[in-house]
mmCIF file of C-alpha atoms in Angstrom:
data_model
loop_
_atom_site.group_PDB
_atom_site.id
_atom_site.type_symbol
_atom_site.label_atom_id
_atom_site.label_comp_id
_atom_site.label_asym_id
_atom_site.label_seq_id
_atom_site.Cartn_x
_atom_site.Cartn_y
_atom_site.Cartn_z
ATOM 1 C CA UNK A 10 121.373 126.216 110.857
ATOM 2 C CA UNK A 11 122.676 122.917 109.985
ATOM 3 C CA UNK A 12 120.187 121.285 113.004
ATOM 4 C CA UNK A 13 117.197 123.121 111.850
ATOM 5 C CA UNK A 14 117.421 121.747 108.406
ATOM 6 C CA UNK A 15 117.208 117.992 109.925
ATOM 7 C CA UNK A 16 114.413 119.078 111.999
ATOM 8 C CA UNK A 17 112.302 120.779 109.196
ATOM 9 C CA UNK A 18 113.127 117.901 106.864
ATOM 10 C CA UNK A 19 112.122 115.461 109.467
ATOM 11 C CA UNK A 20 108.963 116.679 110.579
ATOM 12 C CA UNK A 21 107.897 117.381 106.949
ATOM 13 C CA UNK A 22 108.889 113.898 106.110
ATOM 14 C CA UNK A 23 107.190 112.295 108.951
ATOM 15 C CA UNK A 24 103.843 113.961 107.673
ATOM 16 C CA UNK A 25 104.272 113.037 104.201
ATOM 17 C CA UNK A 26 104.998 109.204 104.624
ATOM 18 C CA UNK A 27 102.405 108.640 107.188
ATOM 19 C CA UNK A 28 99.661 110.330 104.985
ATOM 20 C CA UNK A 29 100.765 108.511 102.005
ATOM 21 C CA UNK A 30 101.370 104.949 103.592
ATOM 22 C CA UNK A 31 98.315 103.536 102.227
ATOM 23 C CA UNK A 32 99.643 104.167 98.611
ATOM 24 C CA UNK A 33 103.131 103.031 99.157
ATOM 25 C CA UNK A 34 101.516 99.656 100.663
ATOM 26 C CA UNK A 35 99.394 99.411 97.526
ATOM 27 C CA UNK A 36 102.674 99.951 95.325
ATOM 28 C CA UNK A 37 104.606 97.486 97.083
ATOM 29 C CA UNK A 38 101.772 94.559 96.761
ATOM 30 C CA UNK A 39 101.711 95.139 92.936
ATOM 31 C CA UNK A 40 105.563 95.143 92.864
ATOM 32 C CA UNK A 41 105.170 91.974 94.171
ATOM 33 C CA UNK A 42 102.648 90.451 91.519
ATOM 34 C CA UNK A 43 104.398 88.026 89.304
ATOM 35 C CA UNK A 44 107.072 86.234 91.363
ATOM 36 C CA UNK A 45 108.244 83.128 90.441
ATOM 37 C CA UNK A 46 108.563 82.330 94.050
ATOM 38 C CA UNK A 47 105.655 83.939 95.043
ATOM 39 C CA UNK A 48 103.380 82.703 97.780
ATOM 40 C CA UNK A 49 99.992 80.827 96.383
ATOM 41 C CA UNK A 50 96.899 82.879 97.430
ATOM 42 C CA UNK A 51 94.780 82.267 100.345
ATOM 43 C CA UNK A 52 92.264 79.560 99.694
ATOM 44 C CA UNK A 53 90.023 80.138 102.346
ATOM 45 C CA UNK A 54 88.603 83.115 100.856
ATOM 46 C CA UNK A 55 86.269 83.559 97.198
ATOM 47 C CA UNK A 56 86.312 86.074 94.871
ATOM 48 C CA UNK A 57 83.158 88.436 95.555
ATOM 49 C CA UNK A 58 81.594 87.653 92.290
ATOM 50 C CA UNK A 59 81.679 83.770 92.086
ATOM 51 C CA UNK A 60 78.833 81.684 92.573
ATOM 52 C CA UNK A 61 78.903 78.951 94.941
ATOM 53 C CA UNK A 62 77.696 76.058 92.708
ATOM 54 C CA UNK A 63 78.869 72.935 95.034
ATOM 55 C CA UNK A 64 80.736 72.381 98.062
ATOM 56 C CA UNK A 65 83.898 71.694 96.430
ATOM 57 C CA UNK A 66 84.525 74.897 94.914
ATOM 58 C CA UNK A 67 88.480 75.236 94.435
ATOM 59 C CA UNK A 68 89.618 78.537 94.403
ATOM 60 C CA UNK A 69 93.410 77.721 93.555
ATOM 61 C CA UNK A 70 92.039 76.318 90.205
ATOM 62 C CA UNK A 71 91.102 80.098 89.100
ATOM 63 C CA UNK A 72 93.766 81.957 87.558
ATOM 64 C CA UNK A 73 95.092 84.791 89.292
ATOM 65 C CA UNK A 74 95.365 87.808 86.916
ATOM 66 C CA UNK A 75 97.499 90.931 87.867
ATOM 67 C CA UNK A 76 95.518 93.701 88.667
ATOM 68 C CA UNK A 77 95.826 97.354 89.174
ATOM 69 C CA UNK A 78 96.033 99.586 91.955
ATOM 70 C CA UNK A 79 91.819 100.060 92.440
ATOM 71 C CA UNK A 80 91.358 96.666 92.523
ATOM 72 C CA UNK A 81 94.642 95.269 94.623
ATOM 73 C CA UNK A 82 93.424 98.130 97.042
ATOM 74 C CA UNK A 83 89.969 97.145 97.015
ATOM 75 C CA UNK A 84 90.956 93.287 97.686
ATOM 76 C CA UNK A 85 93.275 94.329 100.419
ATOM 77 C CA UNK A 86 90.146 96.084 102.248
ATOM 78 C CA UNK A 87 87.861 92.965 101.663
ATOM 79 C CA UNK A 88 90.320 90.423 102.696
ATOM 80 C CA UNK A 89 92.377 92.092 105.425
ATOM 81 C CA UNK A 90 90.248 94.587 106.867
ATOM 82 C CA UNK A 91 90.568 98.735 106.465
ATOM 83 C CA UNK A 92 93.413 99.178 108.958
ATOM 84 C CA UNK A 93 95.382 96.860 107.082
ATOM 85 C CA UNK A 94 96.095 100.209 104.681
ATOM 86 C CA UNK A 95 98.101 101.330 107.527
ATOM 87 C CA UNK A 96 100.114 97.868 107.838
ATOM 88 C CA UNK A 97 103.742 98.892 108.480
ATOM 89 C CA UNK A 98 102.903 102.669 109.274
ATOM 90 C CA UNK A 99 105.365 102.111 112.538
ATOM 91 C CA UNK A 100 107.897 101.041 110.078
ATOM 92 C CA UNK A 101 107.188 104.162 107.810
ATOM 93 C CA UNK A 102 107.418 106.605 111.031
ATOM 94 C CA UNK A 103 111.151 105.447 111.804
ATOM 95 C CA UNK A 104 112.157 104.810 107.839
ATOM 96 C CA UNK A 105 111.272 108.631 107.566
ATOM 97 C CA UNK A 106 113.054 109.508 111.093
ATOM 98 C CA UNK A 107 116.244 108.154 109.927
ATOM 99 C CA UNK A 108 116.300 108.140 106.151
ATOM 100 C CA UNK A 109 114.465 111.118 105.548
ATOM 101 C CA UNK A 110 115.813 113.485 108.228
ATOM 102 C CA UNK A 111 119.204 112.599 107.159
ATOM 103 C CA UNK A 112 118.855 113.475 103.613
ATOM 104 C CA UNK A 113 116.830 116.641 103.913
ATOM 105 C CA UNK A 114 119.200 117.772 106.602
ATOM 106 C CA UNK A 115 122.402 116.911 104.647
ATOM 107 C CA UNK A 116 121.128 118.452 101.286
ATOM 108 C CA UNK A 117 120.241 121.602 103.034
ATOM 109 C CA UNK A 118 123.700 121.604 104.711
ATOM 110 C CA UNK A 119 125.149 121.291 100.968
ATOM 111 C CA UNK A 120 122.873 123.185 99.589
ATOM 112 C CA UNK A 121 123.862 126.324 101.711
ATOM 113 C CA UNK A 122 127.594 125.518 101.187
ATOM 114 C CA UNK A 123 127.399 125.234 97.430
ATOM 115 C CA UNK A 124 125.299 128.115 96.924
ATOM 116 C CA UNK A 125 126.584 131.140 94.851
ATOM 117 C CA UNK A 126 126.340 134.060 97.641
ATOM 118 C CA UNK A 127 126.089 136.624 94.541
ATOM 119 C CA UNK A 128 123.171 134.572 92.526
ATOM 120 C CA UNK A 129 121.915 133.310 95.319
ATOM 121 C CA UNK A 130 121.095 130.214 93.321
ATOM 122 C CA UNK A 131 123.011 126.866 92.974
ATOM 123 C CA UNK A 132 123.917 125.227 89.446
ATOM 124 C CA UNK A 133 121.565 122.304 88.702
ATOM 125 C CA UNK A 134 124.686 119.986 88.666
ATOM 126 C CA UNK A 135 125.562 120.746 92.091
ATOM 127 C CA UNK A 136 121.931 120.512 93.198
ATOM 128 C CA UNK A 137 122.486 116.569 92.113
ATOM 129 C CA UNK A 138 125.371 115.973 93.135
ATOM 130 C CA UNK A 139 124.397 117.075 96.936
ATOM 131 C CA UNK A 140 121.069 115.005 96.397
ATOM 132 C CA UNK A 141 123.245 111.999 95.208
ATOM 133 C CA UNK A 142 125.515 112.477 98.361
ATOM 134 C CA UNK A 143 122.389 113.131 101.018
ATOM 135 C CA UNK A 144 120.417 110.218 99.580
ATOM 136 C CA UNK A 145 123.088 107.581 99.819
ATOM 137 C CA UNK A 146 123.806 108.469 103.370
ATOM 138 C CA UNK A 147 120.152 108.798 104.313
ATOM 139 C CA UNK A 148 119.620 105.256 102.787
ATOM 140 C CA UNK A 149 122.658 103.433 104.702
ATOM 141 C CA UNK A 150 121.022 104.729 108.076
ATOM 142 C CA UNK A 151 117.415 103.979 107.479
ATOM 143 C CA UNK A 152 117.773 100.500 105.917
ATOM 144 C CA UNK A 153 116.900 98.402 108.794
ATOM 145 C CA UNK A 154 113.887 100.703 109.092
ATOM 146 C CA UNK A 155 113.182 100.209 105.083
ATOM 147 C CA UNK A 156 113.409 96.485 105.414
ATOM 148 C CA UNK A 157 110.956 96.234 108.372
ATOM 149 C CA UNK A 158 108.462 98.474 106.489
ATOM 150 C CA UNK A 159 108.538 96.329 103.062
ATOM 151 C CA UNK A 160 107.895 93.142 105.052
ATOM 152 C CA UNK A 161 105.152 94.748 107.240
ATOM 153 C CA UNK A 162 103.536 95.770 103.955
ATOM 154 C CA UNK A 163 103.634 92.417 102.190
ATOM 155 C CA UNK A 164 102.986 90.119 104.920
ATOM 156 C CA UNK A 165 99.116 90.216 104.448
ATOM 157 C CA UNK A 166 99.594 88.744 100.949
ATOM 158 C CA UNK A 167 100.970 85.353 102.534
ATOM 159 C CA UNK A 168 98.991 82.349 103.670
ATOM 160 C CA UNK A 169 98.156 82.451 107.264
ATOM 161 C CA UNK A 170 100.726 79.630 108.275
ATOM 162 C CA UNK A 171 103.776 81.625 106.611
ATOM 163 C CA UNK A 172 102.867 85.239 107.842
ATOM 164 C CA UNK A 173 105.485 86.691 109.848
ATOM 165 C CA UNK A 174 102.857 88.695 112.065
ATOM 166 C CA UNK A 175 105.432 91.474 113.327
ATOM 167 C CA UNK A 176 103.885 93.381 116.430
ATOM 168 C CA UNK A 177 105.373 96.404 115.496
ATOM 169 C CA UNK A 178 108.890 97.825 113.595
ATOM 170 C CA UNK A 179 111.174 97.152 117.086
ATOM 171 C CA UNK A 180 109.633 93.876 116.847
ATOM 172 C CA UNK A 181 110.206 93.364 113.011
ATOM 173 C CA UNK A 182 113.888 94.358 113.670
ATOM 174 C CA UNK A 183 114.606 92.188 116.902
ATOM 175 C CA UNK A 184 113.326 89.209 114.990
ATOM 176 C CA UNK A 185 115.090 89.794 111.806
ATOM 177 C CA UNK A 186 118.228 90.303 113.980
ATOM 178 C CA UNK A 187 117.883 87.161 116.308
ATOM 179 C CA UNK A 188 116.443 84.915 113.365
ATOM 180 C CA UNK A 189 118.459 85.804 110.367
ATOM 181 C CA UNK A 190 121.711 87.780 111.779
ATOM 182 C CA UNK A 191 122.082 91.249 112.069
ATOM 183 C CA UNK A 192 123.402 91.851 108.343
ATOM 184 C CA UNK A 193 119.730 90.563 107.461
ATOM 185 C CA UNK A 194 118.807 94.373 108.628
ATOM 186 C CA UNK A 195 120.960 95.966 105.796
ATOM 187 C CA UNK A 196 119.619 93.440 103.244
ATOM 188 C CA UNK A 197 119.391 94.878 99.658
ATOM 189 C CA UNK A 198 121.152 98.162 101.537
ATOM 190 C CA UNK A 199 122.856 98.523 97.545
ATOM 191 C CA UNK A 200 119.456 98.661 96.061
ATOM 192 C CA UNK A 201 118.039 101.377 98.947
ATOM 193 C CA UNK A 202 121.547 103.523 98.372
ATOM 194 C CA UNK A 203 120.899 103.493 94.637
ATOM 195 C CA UNK A 204 117.141 103.945 94.864
ATOM 196 C CA UNK A 205 117.682 106.972 97.647
ATOM 197 C CA UNK A 206 120.379 108.628 95.358
ATOM 198 C CA UNK A 207 118.119 108.458 92.277
ATOM 199 C CA UNK A 208 115.094 109.812 94.506
ATOM 200 C CA UNK A 209 116.812 112.434 96.383
ATOM 201 C CA UNK A 210 118.569 113.566 93.558
ATOM 202 C CA UNK A 211 115.620 113.805 91.210
ATOM 203 C CA UNK A 212 113.381 114.987 93.918
ATOM 204 C CA UNK A 213 115.138 117.516 95.742
ATOM 205 C CA UNK A 214 117.160 118.885 92.720
ATOM 206 C CA UNK A 215 114.262 119.054 90.573
ATOM 207 C CA UNK A 216 111.934 120.765 93.063
ATOM 208 C CA UNK A 217 114.462 123.563 93.665
ATOM 209 C CA UNK A 218 115.238 123.748 90.030
ATOM 210 C CA UNK A 219 111.506 123.991 88.916
ATOM 211 C CA UNK A 220 110.668 126.334 91.825
ATOM 212 C CA UNK A 221 113.313 128.683 90.612
ATOM 213 C CA UNK A 222 112.060 128.458 86.640
ATOM 214 C CA UNK A 223 109.055 129.448 87.914
ATOM 215 C CA UNK A 224 109.936 132.441 90.081
ATOM 216 C CA UNK A 225 112.338 133.590 87.493
ATOM 217 C CA UNK A 226 109.745 133.619 84.308
ATOM 218 C CA UNK A 227 107.468 134.983 86.714
ATOM 219 C CA UNK A 228 104.852 132.631 85.906
ATOM 220 C CA UNK A 229 103.524 132.411 89.667
ATOM 221 C CA UNK A 230 104.372 134.162 92.856
ATOM 222 C CA UNK A 231 106.414 132.113 95.703
ATOM 223 C CA UNK A 232 103.525 130.594 97.275
ATOM 224 C CA UNK A 233 101.032 127.477 97.924
ATOM 225 C CA UNK A 234 100.593 127.171 93.805
ATOM 226 C CA UNK A 235 104.503 127.649 93.188
ATOM 227 C CA UNK A 236 104.940 124.632 95.697
ATOM 228 C CA UNK A 237 102.340 122.204 94.705
ATOM 229 C CA UNK A 238 103.390 122.809 90.779
ATOM 230 C CA UNK A 239 107.203 122.351 91.450
ATOM 231 C CA UNK A 240 106.513 119.431 93.977
ATOM 232 C CA UNK A 241 104.255 117.121 91.484
ATOM 233 C CA UNK A 242 106.676 117.805 88.720
ATOM 234 C CA UNK A 243 109.503 116.583 90.845
ATOM 235 C CA UNK A 244 107.614 113.676 92.019
ATOM 236 C CA UNK A 245 106.788 112.567 88.393
ATOM 237 C CA UNK A 246 110.618 112.925 87.692
ATOM 238 C CA UNK A 247 111.464 110.905 90.638
ATOM 239 C CA UNK A 248 109.160 108.089 90.139
ATOM 240 C CA UNK A 249 110.176 107.644 86.626
ATOM 241 C CA UNK A 250 114.044 107.436 87.611
ATOM 242 C CA UNK A 251 113.370 105.422 90.634
ATOM 243 C CA UNK A 252 110.870 102.891 89.681
ATOM 244 C CA UNK A 253 113.077 100.058 88.373
ATOM 245 C CA UNK A 254 115.268 100.366 91.391
ATOM 246 C CA UNK A 255 112.228 100.166 93.626
ATOM 247 C CA UNK A 256 110.796 96.854 92.361
ATOM 248 C CA UNK A 257 114.078 94.841 92.759
ATOM 249 C CA UNK A 258 114.304 96.780 96.051
ATOM 250 C CA UNK A 259 111.229 95.173 97.153
ATOM 251 C CA UNK A 260 111.812 91.405 96.116
ATOM 252 C CA UNK A 261 114.938 91.311 97.526
ATOM 253 C CA UNK A 262 113.760 92.611 100.782
ATOM 254 C CA UNK A 263 110.979 90.661 101.004
ATOM 255 C CA UNK A 264 112.288 87.365 99.870
ATOM 256 C CA UNK A 265 111.957 84.494 102.754
ATOM 257 C CA UNK A 266 115.262 82.812 103.282
ATOM 258 C CA UNK A 267 114.542 79.399 104.642
ATOM 259 C CA UNK A 268 117.427 77.739 106.580
ATOM 260 C CA UNK A 269 119.957 75.594 104.771
ATOM 261 C CA UNK A 270 118.121 76.067 101.488
ATOM 262 C CA UNK A 271 119.367 78.573 98.494
ATOM 263 C CA UNK A 272 118.004 82.362 98.762
ATOM 264 C CA UNK A 273 115.352 82.972 95.946
ATOM 265 C CA UNK A 274 117.627 85.524 94.533
ATOM 266 C CA UNK A 275 121.348 85.625 94.816
ATOM 267 C CA UNK A 276 121.633 89.463 94.392
ATOM 268 C CA UNK A 277 120.237 92.928 93.107
ATOM 269 C CA UNK A 278 121.510 91.375 89.446
ATOM 270 C CA UNK A 279 120.167 88.160 89.719
ATOM 271 C CA UNK A 280 116.645 89.444 91.179
ATOM 272 C CA UNK A 281 116.615 92.070 87.992
ATOM 273 C CA UNK A 282 118.006 89.049 85.693
ATOM 274 C CA UNK A 283 114.977 86.744 86.948
ATOM 275 C CA UNK A 284 112.381 89.189 86.748
ATOM 276 C CA UNK A 285 112.981 90.343 82.976
ATOM 277 C CA UNK A 286 113.169 86.734 81.618
ATOM 278 C CA UNK A 287 109.793 85.689 83.600
ATOM 279 C CA UNK A 288 108.034 88.547 83.164
ATOM 280 C CA UNK A 289 109.524 90.849 80.549
ATOM 281 C CA UNK A 290 111.333 94.210 80.789
ATOM 282 C CA UNK A 291 108.258 96.203 81.570
ATOM 283 C CA UNK A 292 108.172 94.452 84.604
ATOM 284 C CA UNK A 293 110.552 97.036 86.240
ATOM 285 C CA UNK A 294 107.947 99.520 86.057
ATOM 286 C CA UNK A 295 105.545 97.250 87.972
ATOM 287 C CA UNK A 296 103.584 99.324 90.016
ATOM 288 C CA UNK A 297 104.554 102.352 88.217
ATOM 289 C CA UNK A 298 100.970 104.115 88.696
ATOM 290 C CA UNK A 299 100.328 103.735 92.293
ATOM 291 C CA UNK A 300 104.271 104.617 92.302
ATOM 292 C CA UNK A 301 103.629 107.964 90.670
ATOM 293 C CA UNK A 302 100.065 108.351 92.373
ATOM 294 C CA UNK A 303 102.213 107.803 95.743
ATOM 295 C CA UNK A 304 105.412 109.902 94.803
ATOM 296 C CA UNK A 305 102.915 113.055 93.524
ATOM 297 C CA UNK A 306 101.235 113.183 96.946
ATOM 298 C CA UNK A 307 103.861 112.349 98.887
ATOM 299 C CA UNK A 308 106.243 115.245 97.522
ATOM 300 C CA UNK A 309 103.493 117.535 97.145
ATOM 301 C CA UNK A 310 103.188 117.096 101.221
ATOM 302 C CA UNK A 311 106.524 117.076 101.937
ATOM 303 C CA UNK A 312 107.479 120.422 100.083
ATOM 304 C CA UNK A 313 104.413 122.269 100.747
ATOM 305 C CA UNK A 314 104.712 120.919 104.811
ATOM 306 C CA UNK A 315 108.307 121.936 104.514
ATOM 307 C CA UNK A 316 107.745 125.502 103.312
ATOM 308 C CA UNK A 317 104.933 126.072 106.291
ATOM 309 C CA UNK A 318 107.458 124.705 108.933
ATOM 310 C CA UNK A 319 109.983 126.928 107.386
ATOM 311 C CA UNK A 320 108.091 129.851 107.900
ATOM 312 C CA UNK A 321 107.130 128.757 111.762
ATOM 313 C CA UNK A 322 110.645 127.998 112.334
ATOM 314 C CA UNK A 323 112.383 130.989 110.451
ATOM 315 C CA UNK A 324 112.851 132.876 113.841
ATOM 316 C CA UNK A 325 114.457 129.762 115.840
#
């Protein structure tokens, strides 16, 4: 039964991760907006609505306002092509295989162990505890893929001369280990673990809690409607709980450390303080719209797929 939980969770997570990857990429790009050490925009592209009034048009002189998710997505496709929406998808597959398979499987084991046999349910406190444990372990296992995914997603915003141009997630991991040391694969791991604990505890625990509440009160029958409603509510809870940590994690993982130079951020706390000082406290909720836009569909696809996979594998 334990192995079955890992398989079911892994299949559902990979499908959900790949189907919502473009939304995750837009979220990462938005979270990197406004960094004090951010690279200057590529100057070989004119704004779509700019009028050519002479041969010496300087795009660098035009201020770069913070834009919303739709504008980020449109600009991404215009400048990098439609395929750029799936930049780093190989890292997403590896991340879901390592991180989500581990957390979903461990949560299922703990849920089975801690569920009250008489009532057939588990107290909310126990669900949160199981989510914290499963998420932390899963994140530690999947951190190398997480770092690779963030870098591959963010690469297109760098000037051509500074892009890393990873060919695949394997190439990204090998080059990071060779050029920056093996420890670079666990850069930001404390943030990844903290975020994963928050996401897993809020996402899995709240899904189970919402689903149980809906069924106990007879609001819906156990079917697709219940699964979609409970999973979307769980996605909203997870987005609210995890966004601040996610912003800091993205910036720490994406920072470029030059040999012999001090890194842009000394650590997670330093990154948080610099972000708040430079951009204000609401910068910690930067990218929240794409986060909820991604977290909602991701959670819906995750749990709806999981429920269907469980039905298919119930006899195994």
